[in-house]
Coordinates of C-alpha atoms in Angstrom, one line a residue:
M1 CA -24.8 7.4 21.6
N2 CA -21.8 9.7 20.8
A3 CA -18.9 8.2 19.0
P4 CA -15.6 8.5 20.9
L5 CA -14.1 11.1 18.5
E6 CA -17.2 13.0 17.6
G7 CA -16.4 16.6 17.1
V8 CA -12.6 16.0 16.7
R9 CA -11.1 17.4 13.5
V10 CA -8.2 15.5 11.8
V11 CA -6.3 17.0 8.9
D12 CA -4.7 14.2 6.9
F13 CA -1.8 15.0 4.6
G14 CA -1.1 11.3 4.0
Q15 CA -0.7 9.3 0.8
F16 CA -0.8 5.6 0.0
I17 CA -1.5 3.4 3.1
A18 CA 0.2 4.1 6.5
A19 CA -1.1 7.6 7.3
P20 CA -4.5 7.4 5.4
A21 CA -5.2 4.0 7.1
A22 CA -4.5 5.5 10.5
T23 CA -6.8 8.5 9.9
Q24 CA -9.4 6.0 8.6
I25 CA -9.3 4.4 12.0
L26 CA -9.8 7.8 13.6
G27 CA -12.7 8.5 11.2
D28 CA -14.4 5.2 12.1
L29 CA -14.1 6.4 15.7
G30 CA -16.2 9.4 14.8
A31 CA -13.6 12.1 13.8
D32 CA -14.1 14.5 10.9
V33 CA -11.2 13.7 8.6
V34 CA -10.1 16.2 6.0
K35 CA -7.9 14.7 3.3
V36 CA -5.5 17.2 1.8
E37 CA -4.1 16.3 -1.7
P38 CA -2.1 18.1 -4.4
V39 CA -4.2 19.6 -7.1
T40 CA -3.1 16.7 -9.3
G41 CA -4.2 14.2 -6.7
E42 CA -2.2 11.9 -4.4
A43 CA 0.0 9.3 -6.0
A44 CA -2.5 6.5 -5.4
R45 CA -4.9 8.1 -7.9
V46 CA -2.5 7.5 -10.8
I47 CA -1.3 3.9 -10.3
G48 CA -4.3 2.0 -11.6
L49 CA -6.1 -0.9 -9.8
Y50 CA -3.8 -1.1 -6.9
G51 CA -4.2 2.7 -6.2
E52 CA -8.0 2.5 -6.5
A53 CA -8.0 -0.4 -4.0
I54 CA -5.9 1.8 -1.6
L55 CA -8.2 4.8 -2.0
R56 CA -11.4 2.8 -1.5
T57 CA -10.1 0.9 1.5
Y58 CA -8.4 3.7 3.5
N59 CA -10.4 6.8 2.7
R60 CA -14.1 6.1 3.4
D61 CA -16.2 9.0 4.7
K62 CA -13.4 11.6 4.5
R63 CA -13.8 15.1 3.1
A64 CA -11.3 15.9 0.4
I65 CA -9.6 19.2 -0.5
A66 CA -7.0 19.7 -3.2
L67 CA -4.3 22.4 -2.7
D68 CA -1.1 23.5 -4.3
L69 CA 1.1 23.7 -1.2
R70 CA 3.9 25.2 -3.3
D71 CA 1.9 28.4 -3.5
P72 CA 1.8 30.6 -0.4
R73 CA -2.0 30.9 -0.8
G74 CA -2.3 27.1 -0.7
Q75 CA -0.1 27.1 2.4
E76 CA -2.3 29.7 4.0
I77 CA -5.4 27.5 3.4
A78 CA -3.6 24.6 5.0
H79 CA -2.7 26.7 8.0
R80 CA -6.3 27.8 8.4
L81 CA -7.4 24.2 8.2
I82 CA -5.0 23.3 11.0
E83 CA -6.2 26.2 13.1
D84 CA -9.5 24.3 13.4
A85 CA -7.8 20.9 13.8
D86 CA -7.1 18.7 16.9
I87 CA -4.9 16.2 15.1
V88 CA -2.5 16.5 12.0
V89 CA -1.2 13.4 10.3
Q90 CA 1.4 13.2 7.5
N91 CA 3.7 10.8 5.7
L92 CA 5.1 12.9 2.9
R93 CA 8.7 12.6 1.8
P94 CA 11.1 13.8 4.6
G95 CA 11.4 17.6 4.6
V96 CA 8.5 18.3 2.3
M97 CA 6.1 19.6 5.1
E98 CA 9.0 21.6 6.5
R99 CA 9.5 23.3 3.2
F100 CA 5.9 24.3 3.1
G101 CA 6.1 25.7 6.6
L102 CA 3.8 22.9 7.8
G103 CA 6.3 20.7 9.8
A104 CA 5.7 19.7 13.4
S105 CA 7.8 22.5 14.9
A106 CA 6.2 25.3 12.8
V107 CA 2.6 24.0 13.4
R108 CA 3.0 23.4 17.1
A109 CA 4.8 26.8 17.6
K110 CA 1.5 28.4 16.6
R111 CA -0.8 25.7 18.1
P112 CA 1.0 23.8 20.9
E113 CA -2.2 21.9 21.7
V114 CA -2.2 20.1 18.4
V115 CA -1.3 16.4 18.2
Y116 CA 1.0 16.2 15.2
A117 CA 1.8 12.7 13.9
T118 CA 4.5 11.7 11.3
V119 CA 5.1 8.4 9.6
S120 CA 8.5 7.9 8.1
G121 CA 10.4 5.1 6.6
F122 CA 13.4 4.9 8.9
G123 CA 12.8 7.3 11.7
L124 CA 13.6 11.0 12.1
H125 CA 16.8 10.7 14.2
G126 CA 19.1 8.2 12.4
P127 CA 21.3 8.4 9.4
S128 CA 18.4 7.4 7.1
R129 CA 16.1 10.1 8.3
N130 CA 15.9 11.8 4.9
R131 CA 15.6 8.5 3.0
P132 CA 12.2 7.7 1.5
G133 CA 10.8 4.4 2.7
L134 CA 8.2 1.9 1.5
D135 CA 6.8 -1.2 3.1
I136 CA 9.0 -3.5 1.1
A137 CA 12.2 -1.7 2.2
A138 CA 11.1 -2.1 5.8
Q139 CA 10.3 -5.8 5.3
A140 CA 13.8 -6.2 3.9
E141 CA 15.8 -4.3 6.5
S142 CA 13.9 -5.4 9.6
G143 CA 14.6 -9.1 9.1
I144 CA 11.1 -10.1 8.0
M145 CA 12.2 -11.3 4.5
S146 CA 15.2 -13.2 6.0
V147 CA 12.8 -15.4 8.0
T148 CA 10.1 -15.7 5.3
G149 CA 10.2 -18.5 2.7
E150 CA 11.5 -22.0 2.3
H151 CA 14.8 -22.9 4.0
E152 CA 16.7 -23.4 0.7
G153 CA 14.8 -20.7 -1.2
E154 CA 15.3 -17.0 -1.6
P155 CA 13.9 -14.6 0.9
Q156 CA 10.3 -13.7 0.4
R157 CA 8.1 -10.7 1.2
V158 CA 4.9 -11.2 3.1
G159 CA 2.1 -11.3 0.5
F160 CA 0.6 -7.9 1.3
P161 CA 1.9 -4.6 2.7
V162 CA 1.9 -5.9 6.3
V163 CA 4.2 -3.2 7.6
D164 CA 2.2 -0.3 6.2
A165 CA -1.0 -1.8 7.7
A166 CA 0.6 -2.5 11.0
A167 CA 2.1 1.0 11.1
A168 CA -1.4 2.5 10.6
H169 CA -2.7 0.7 13.8
V170 CA 0.4 1.7 15.7
L171 CA 0.1 5.3 14.6
A172 CA -3.6 5.5 15.5
Q173 CA -2.9 3.9 18.9
A174 CA -0.1 6.5 19.7
V175 CA -2.3 9.4 18.4
L176 CA -5.2 8.3 20.6
G177 CA -2.8 8.2 23.6
A178 CA -1.5 11.7 22.8
Y179 CA -5.1 13.0 22.4
V180 CA -6.1 11.5 25.8
R181 CA -3.1 13.3 27.3
R182 CA -4.3 16.6 25.7
L183 CA -7.8 16.0 27.2
R184 CA -6.3 15.4 30.6
F185 CA -3.5 18.0 30.7
G186 CA -4.3 20.4 27.9
A187 CA -1.0 19.8 26.1
G188 CA -0.5 18.6 22.6
D189 CA 2.3 16.3 21.5
E190 CA 4.4 15.0 18.6
V191 CA 4.0 11.4 17.5
E192 CA 6.6 9.6 15.4
V193 CA 6.2 6.2 13.9
S194 CA 8.6 4.6 11.5
L195 CA 8.0 1.6 9.2
L196 CA 11.3 0.1 10.2
E197 CA 10.5 0.2 14.0
V198 CA 7.1 -1.3 13.4
A199 CA 8.5 -4.0 11.2
V200 CA 11.1 -5.0 13.8
H201 CA 8.6 -4.9 16.6
L202 CA 6.1 -7.2 14.7
Q203 CA 8.7 -10.0 15.1
G204 CA 8.7 -9.8 18.9
S205 CA 8.7 -13.5 19.5
N206 CA 11.5 -14.1 17.0
W207 CA 13.5 -11.3 18.6
G208 CA 12.9 -12.8 22.1
E209 CA 14.5 -16.0 20.9
Y210 CA 17.4 -14.2 19.2
L211 CA 18.1 -12.1 22.3
L212 CA 18.1 -15.2 24.4
T213 CA 20.4 -17.3 22.2
G214 CA 22.3 -14.9 19.9
E215 CA 21.3 -17.2 17.0
P216 CA 19.5 -15.4 14.1
P217 CA 16.4 -17.4 13.1
L218 CA 16.4 -19.0 9.7
R219 CA 13.8 -19.4 7.1
S220 CA 11.9 -22.6 7.6
G221 CA 8.9 -22.5 5.3
N222 CA 5.6 -22.9 7.0
G223 CA 6.9 -24.5 10.1
Q224 CA 8.2 -22.7 13.2
P225 CA 11.9 -23.4 13.7
T226 CA 11.9 -24.4 17.4
V227 CA 8.6 -26.2 17.8
A228 CA 6.8 -29.0 15.9
P229 CA 4.2 -29.6 14.6
A230 CA 3.6 -25.8 14.4
A231 CA 2.1 -23.8 11.6
D232 CA 2.6 -26.9 9.4
V233 CA 0.5 -27.5 6.3
M234 CA -1.5 -30.7 6.0
P235 CA -2.9 -31.3 2.4
T236 CA -6.3 -32.8 2.3
A237 CA -8.4 -34.5 -0.4
D238 CA -9.8 -31.2 -1.5
G239 CA -7.5 -28.5 -0.1
A240 CA -5.3 -28.0 2.9
L241 CA -5.3 -26.9 6.5
V242 CA -2.6 -25.7 8.9
V243 CA -2.1 -27.5 12.3
S244 CA -0.3 -26.6 15.5
A245 CA 0.1 -29.2 18.3
Y246 CA 3.6 -28.9 19.7
S247 CA 3.0 -29.3 23.5
A248 CA 3.1 -32.9 24.7
P249 CA -0.6 -33.1 25.6
H250 CA -1.7 -31.5 22.3
F251 CA 0.6 -33.7 20.3
E252 CA -0.7 -36.8 22.0
K253 CA -4.3 -35.7 21.4
L254 CA -3.6 -35.0 17.7
C255 CA -2.2 -38.5 17.3
R256 CA -5.2 -40.1 19.0
L257 CA -7.6 -38.2 16.8
I258 CA -5.9 -39.3 13.6
E259 CA -5.6 -42.9 14.9
R260 CA -1.8 -42.8 15.2
P261 CA -1.4 -43.3 19.0
D262 CA 2.0 -44.9 18.3
L263 CA 3.7 -41.6 17.2
P264 CA 4.3 -40.1 20.6
S265 CA 6.3 -43.2 21.7
D266 CA 8.4 -43.2 18.5
E267 CA 11.9 -41.9 19.7
R268 CA 12.0 -39.6 16.7
F269 CA 8.8 -37.8 18.0
A270 CA 8.9 -38.4 21.7
S271 CA 9.8 -34.8 22.6
N272 CA 9.5 -31.4 20.9
Q273 CA 13.2 -31.3 20.4
A274 CA 13.1 -34.6 18.7
R275 CA 10.2 -33.6 16.5
V276 CA 12.0 -30.5 15.4
A277 CA 15.1 -32.6 14.5
H278 CA 12.9 -35.0 12.5
R279 CA 10.4 -32.6 11.1
S280 CA 10.4 -34.0 7.6
E281 CA 9.7 -37.6 8.9
L282 CA 7.0 -36.2 11.2
L283 CA 5.2 -34.4 8.4
T284 CA 5.3 -37.5 6.2
E285 CA 3.5 -39.5 9.0
L286 CA 0.9 -36.7 9.8
R287 CA 0.2 -35.8 6.1
A288 CA -0.6 -39.4 5.3
A289 CA -3.3 -39.4 7.9
F290 CA -5.0 -36.2 6.4
A291 CA -4.6 -37.2 2.7
D292 CA -7.9 -39.0 2.5
L293 CA -9.9 -36.5 4.6
T294 CA -11.7 -33.5 3.1
T295 CA -10.8 -30.2 4.8
D296 CA -14.2 -30.0 6.4
E297 CA -13.8 -33.5 7.8
A298 CA -10.4 -32.7 9.2
M299 CA -11.6 -29.5 10.8
E300 CA -14.6 -31.3 12.3
L301 CA -12.2 -33.8 13.8
L302 CA -9.7 -31.3 15.2
A303 CA -11.4 -28.1 16.1
P304 CA -14.0 -29.4 18.6
N305 CA -11.3 -31.4 20.3
G306 CA -9.1 -28.5 21.1
V307 CA -6.4 -28.9 18.4
V308 CA -5.5 -25.6 16.8
A309 CA -6.2 -25.8 13.1
G310 CA -7.3 -23.5 10.3
R311 CA -8.4 -24.1 6.7
I312 CA -6.2 -22.4 4.2
S313 CA -8.7 -20.2 2.4
R314 CA -8.7 -18.2 -0.8
Y315 CA -10.2 -14.7 -0.8
D316 CA -13.4 -15.9 -2.4
E317 CA -13.7 -18.4 0.5
V318 CA -12.9 -15.9 3.1
V319 CA -15.8 -13.6 2.2
R320 CA -18.2 -16.5 2.6
N321 CA -16.6 -17.7 5.9
P322 CA -19.6 -17.6 8.4
D323 CA -17.5 -16.1 11.1
V324 CA -16.3 -13.3 8.8
V325 CA -19.9 -12.8 7.6
A326 CA -21.2 -12.7 11.2
S327 CA -18.5 -10.1 12.1
G328 CA -19.8 -7.5 9.6
L329 CA -16.3 -6.7 8.6
F330 CA -17.2 -6.1 5.0
V331 CA -19.3 -3.0 4.6
E332 CA -21.2 -1.3 1.8
A333 CA -20.2 2.2 0.7
V334 CA -21.5 4.6 -1.9
G335 CA -19.0 5.8 -4.4
T336 CA -18.7 9.2 -6.0
D337 CA -20.7 7.8 -9.0
G338 CA -23.6 6.9 -6.7
R339 CA -23.0 3.2 -7.0
R340 CA -22.6 1.0 -4.0
H341 CA -19.5 -1.1 -3.5
T342 CA -18.1 -3.4 -0.9
T343 CA -15.1 -2.5 1.2
L344 CA -13.5 -3.2 4.6
G345 CA -14.6 -1.7 7.9
S346 CA -12.4 -1.4 10.9
P347 CA -11.7 -4.7 12.7
W348 CA -13.5 -4.0 16.0
Q349 CA -17.0 -4.0 17.4
L350 CA -17.7 -0.7 19.2
G351 CA -21.2 0.0 20.5
S352 CA -20.8 3.8 20.1
A353 CA -19.4 3.6 16.6
P354 CA -21.2 0.8 14.8
R355 CA -20.2 -0.1 11.3
S356 CA -22.8 1.4 9.0
P357 CA -23.2 2.2 5.3
G358 CA -21.4 5.4 4.4
S359 CA -19.7 7.2 1.6
G360 CA -16.7 5.8 -0.2
A361 CA -13.4 7.5 -0.9
P362 CA -14.0 11.1 -2.0
A363 CA -13.2 12.4 -5.5
L364 CA -10.2 14.7 -5.9
G365 CA -11.2 18.0 -4.4
E366 CA -14.7 16.9 -3.8
H367 CA -15.2 19.1 -0.8
T368 CA -12.8 21.9 -1.6
A369 CA -15.5 24.5 -2.0
E370 CA -17.4 23.3 1.1
L371 CA -14.3 23.4 3.3
L372 CA -13.1 26.8 2.0
G373 CA -16.6 28.1 2.7
E374 CA -16.3 26.9 6.3
L375 CA -13.0 28.7 6.6
G376 CA -14.7 32.0 5.5
Y377 CA -13.7 32.2 1.8
S378 CA -16.3 33.8 -0.4
A379 CA -17.4 32.3 -3.7
P380 CA -15.5 34.9 -5.8
E381 CA -12.3 34.1 -3.8
I382 CA -12.8 30.4 -4.3
D383 CA -13.3 30.9 -8.1
A384 CA -10.1 33.1 -8.2
L385 CA -8.1 30.4 -6.4
A386 CA -9.4 27.8 -8.8
A387 CA -8.6 29.9 -11.8
D388 CA -5.0 30.2 -10.6
S389 CA -4.8 26.4 -10.0
V390 CA -4.1 27.0 -6.3
I391 CA -7.0 24.7 -5.6
H392 CA -8.9 22.0 -7.5
L393 CA -12.7 22.0 -7.5
N394 CA -14.3 18.7 -8.4
A395 CA -16.5 19.3 -11.4

């Protein structure tokens, strides 16, 4: 069975997460992804453990070439790579690709059928178009941090680069749409995704409430500001779980299950509005009912009876979760040292592109000679480029 993107060439000028994670998705759909890096390596290669984690997670099965794009000979190699490409993806600092003659306008002037995708921090059309952007700036300026944390506490970032990860999926989705258009109509396209737009859009339900009321949502800890109990933490004898049961039928069912059928008739809890107004008293009553139960006992009580609940799990518990194990999300890859290591596959099941053991992230310039050979460069030409530091050959 052919993978959906078998035979498609993607040239990836991305660094860190958003662009490389998007091209990882395209690679998992069968595309041949060529990772283009400076001769000194992308920034993630020099920031220790965090950078190594990024490289392993978002660069599986790619082929790597290292070029000095400041040198016209390096730019020529990049152009020749793009001549064989269907999709180009980049998230370099604003203006960098243009200075190299590799911006969207220049590339598509030569090859209008190419799908050219750019990830920026704040969009390409507003006053911050030349401003570098990272996940945390998007979290701050989109409102995410303003609604994350305890009511009286300071604003909090989400505990992982949520905007970068979401932007990767948005970018891959848009690129696939543009590529389908090319297949149908023969025309390429330009795709633009900004971290700021993605971060705002992620909060769609909050924005829906704000646009209805004009009242900005406030931080409310784990609970949701307008419904209760919702996303509220219930400590147990050996851990904790989160519970949501804010509709009248579900709240009544929850109260019956924990042997507190009196709570729905209490005027403090008789409606969702009342429960929101008396959330602290509600949590006191509910938490008392869970305090003597183990997390397993609580889950066995709630989940089979249709009450939404989830155990709050550490990472070492998540990897043993039977549902996660059954999904096959964690895959084995072979590193450049020949050793196998565990990493993440893409979060879908696709019959034509099954998750299977593959190679890990490539070493810097691991496939430089191979790719230059495919472009028609001779061995002496490759050696000369390496001697002039226009390319990096992995030893």
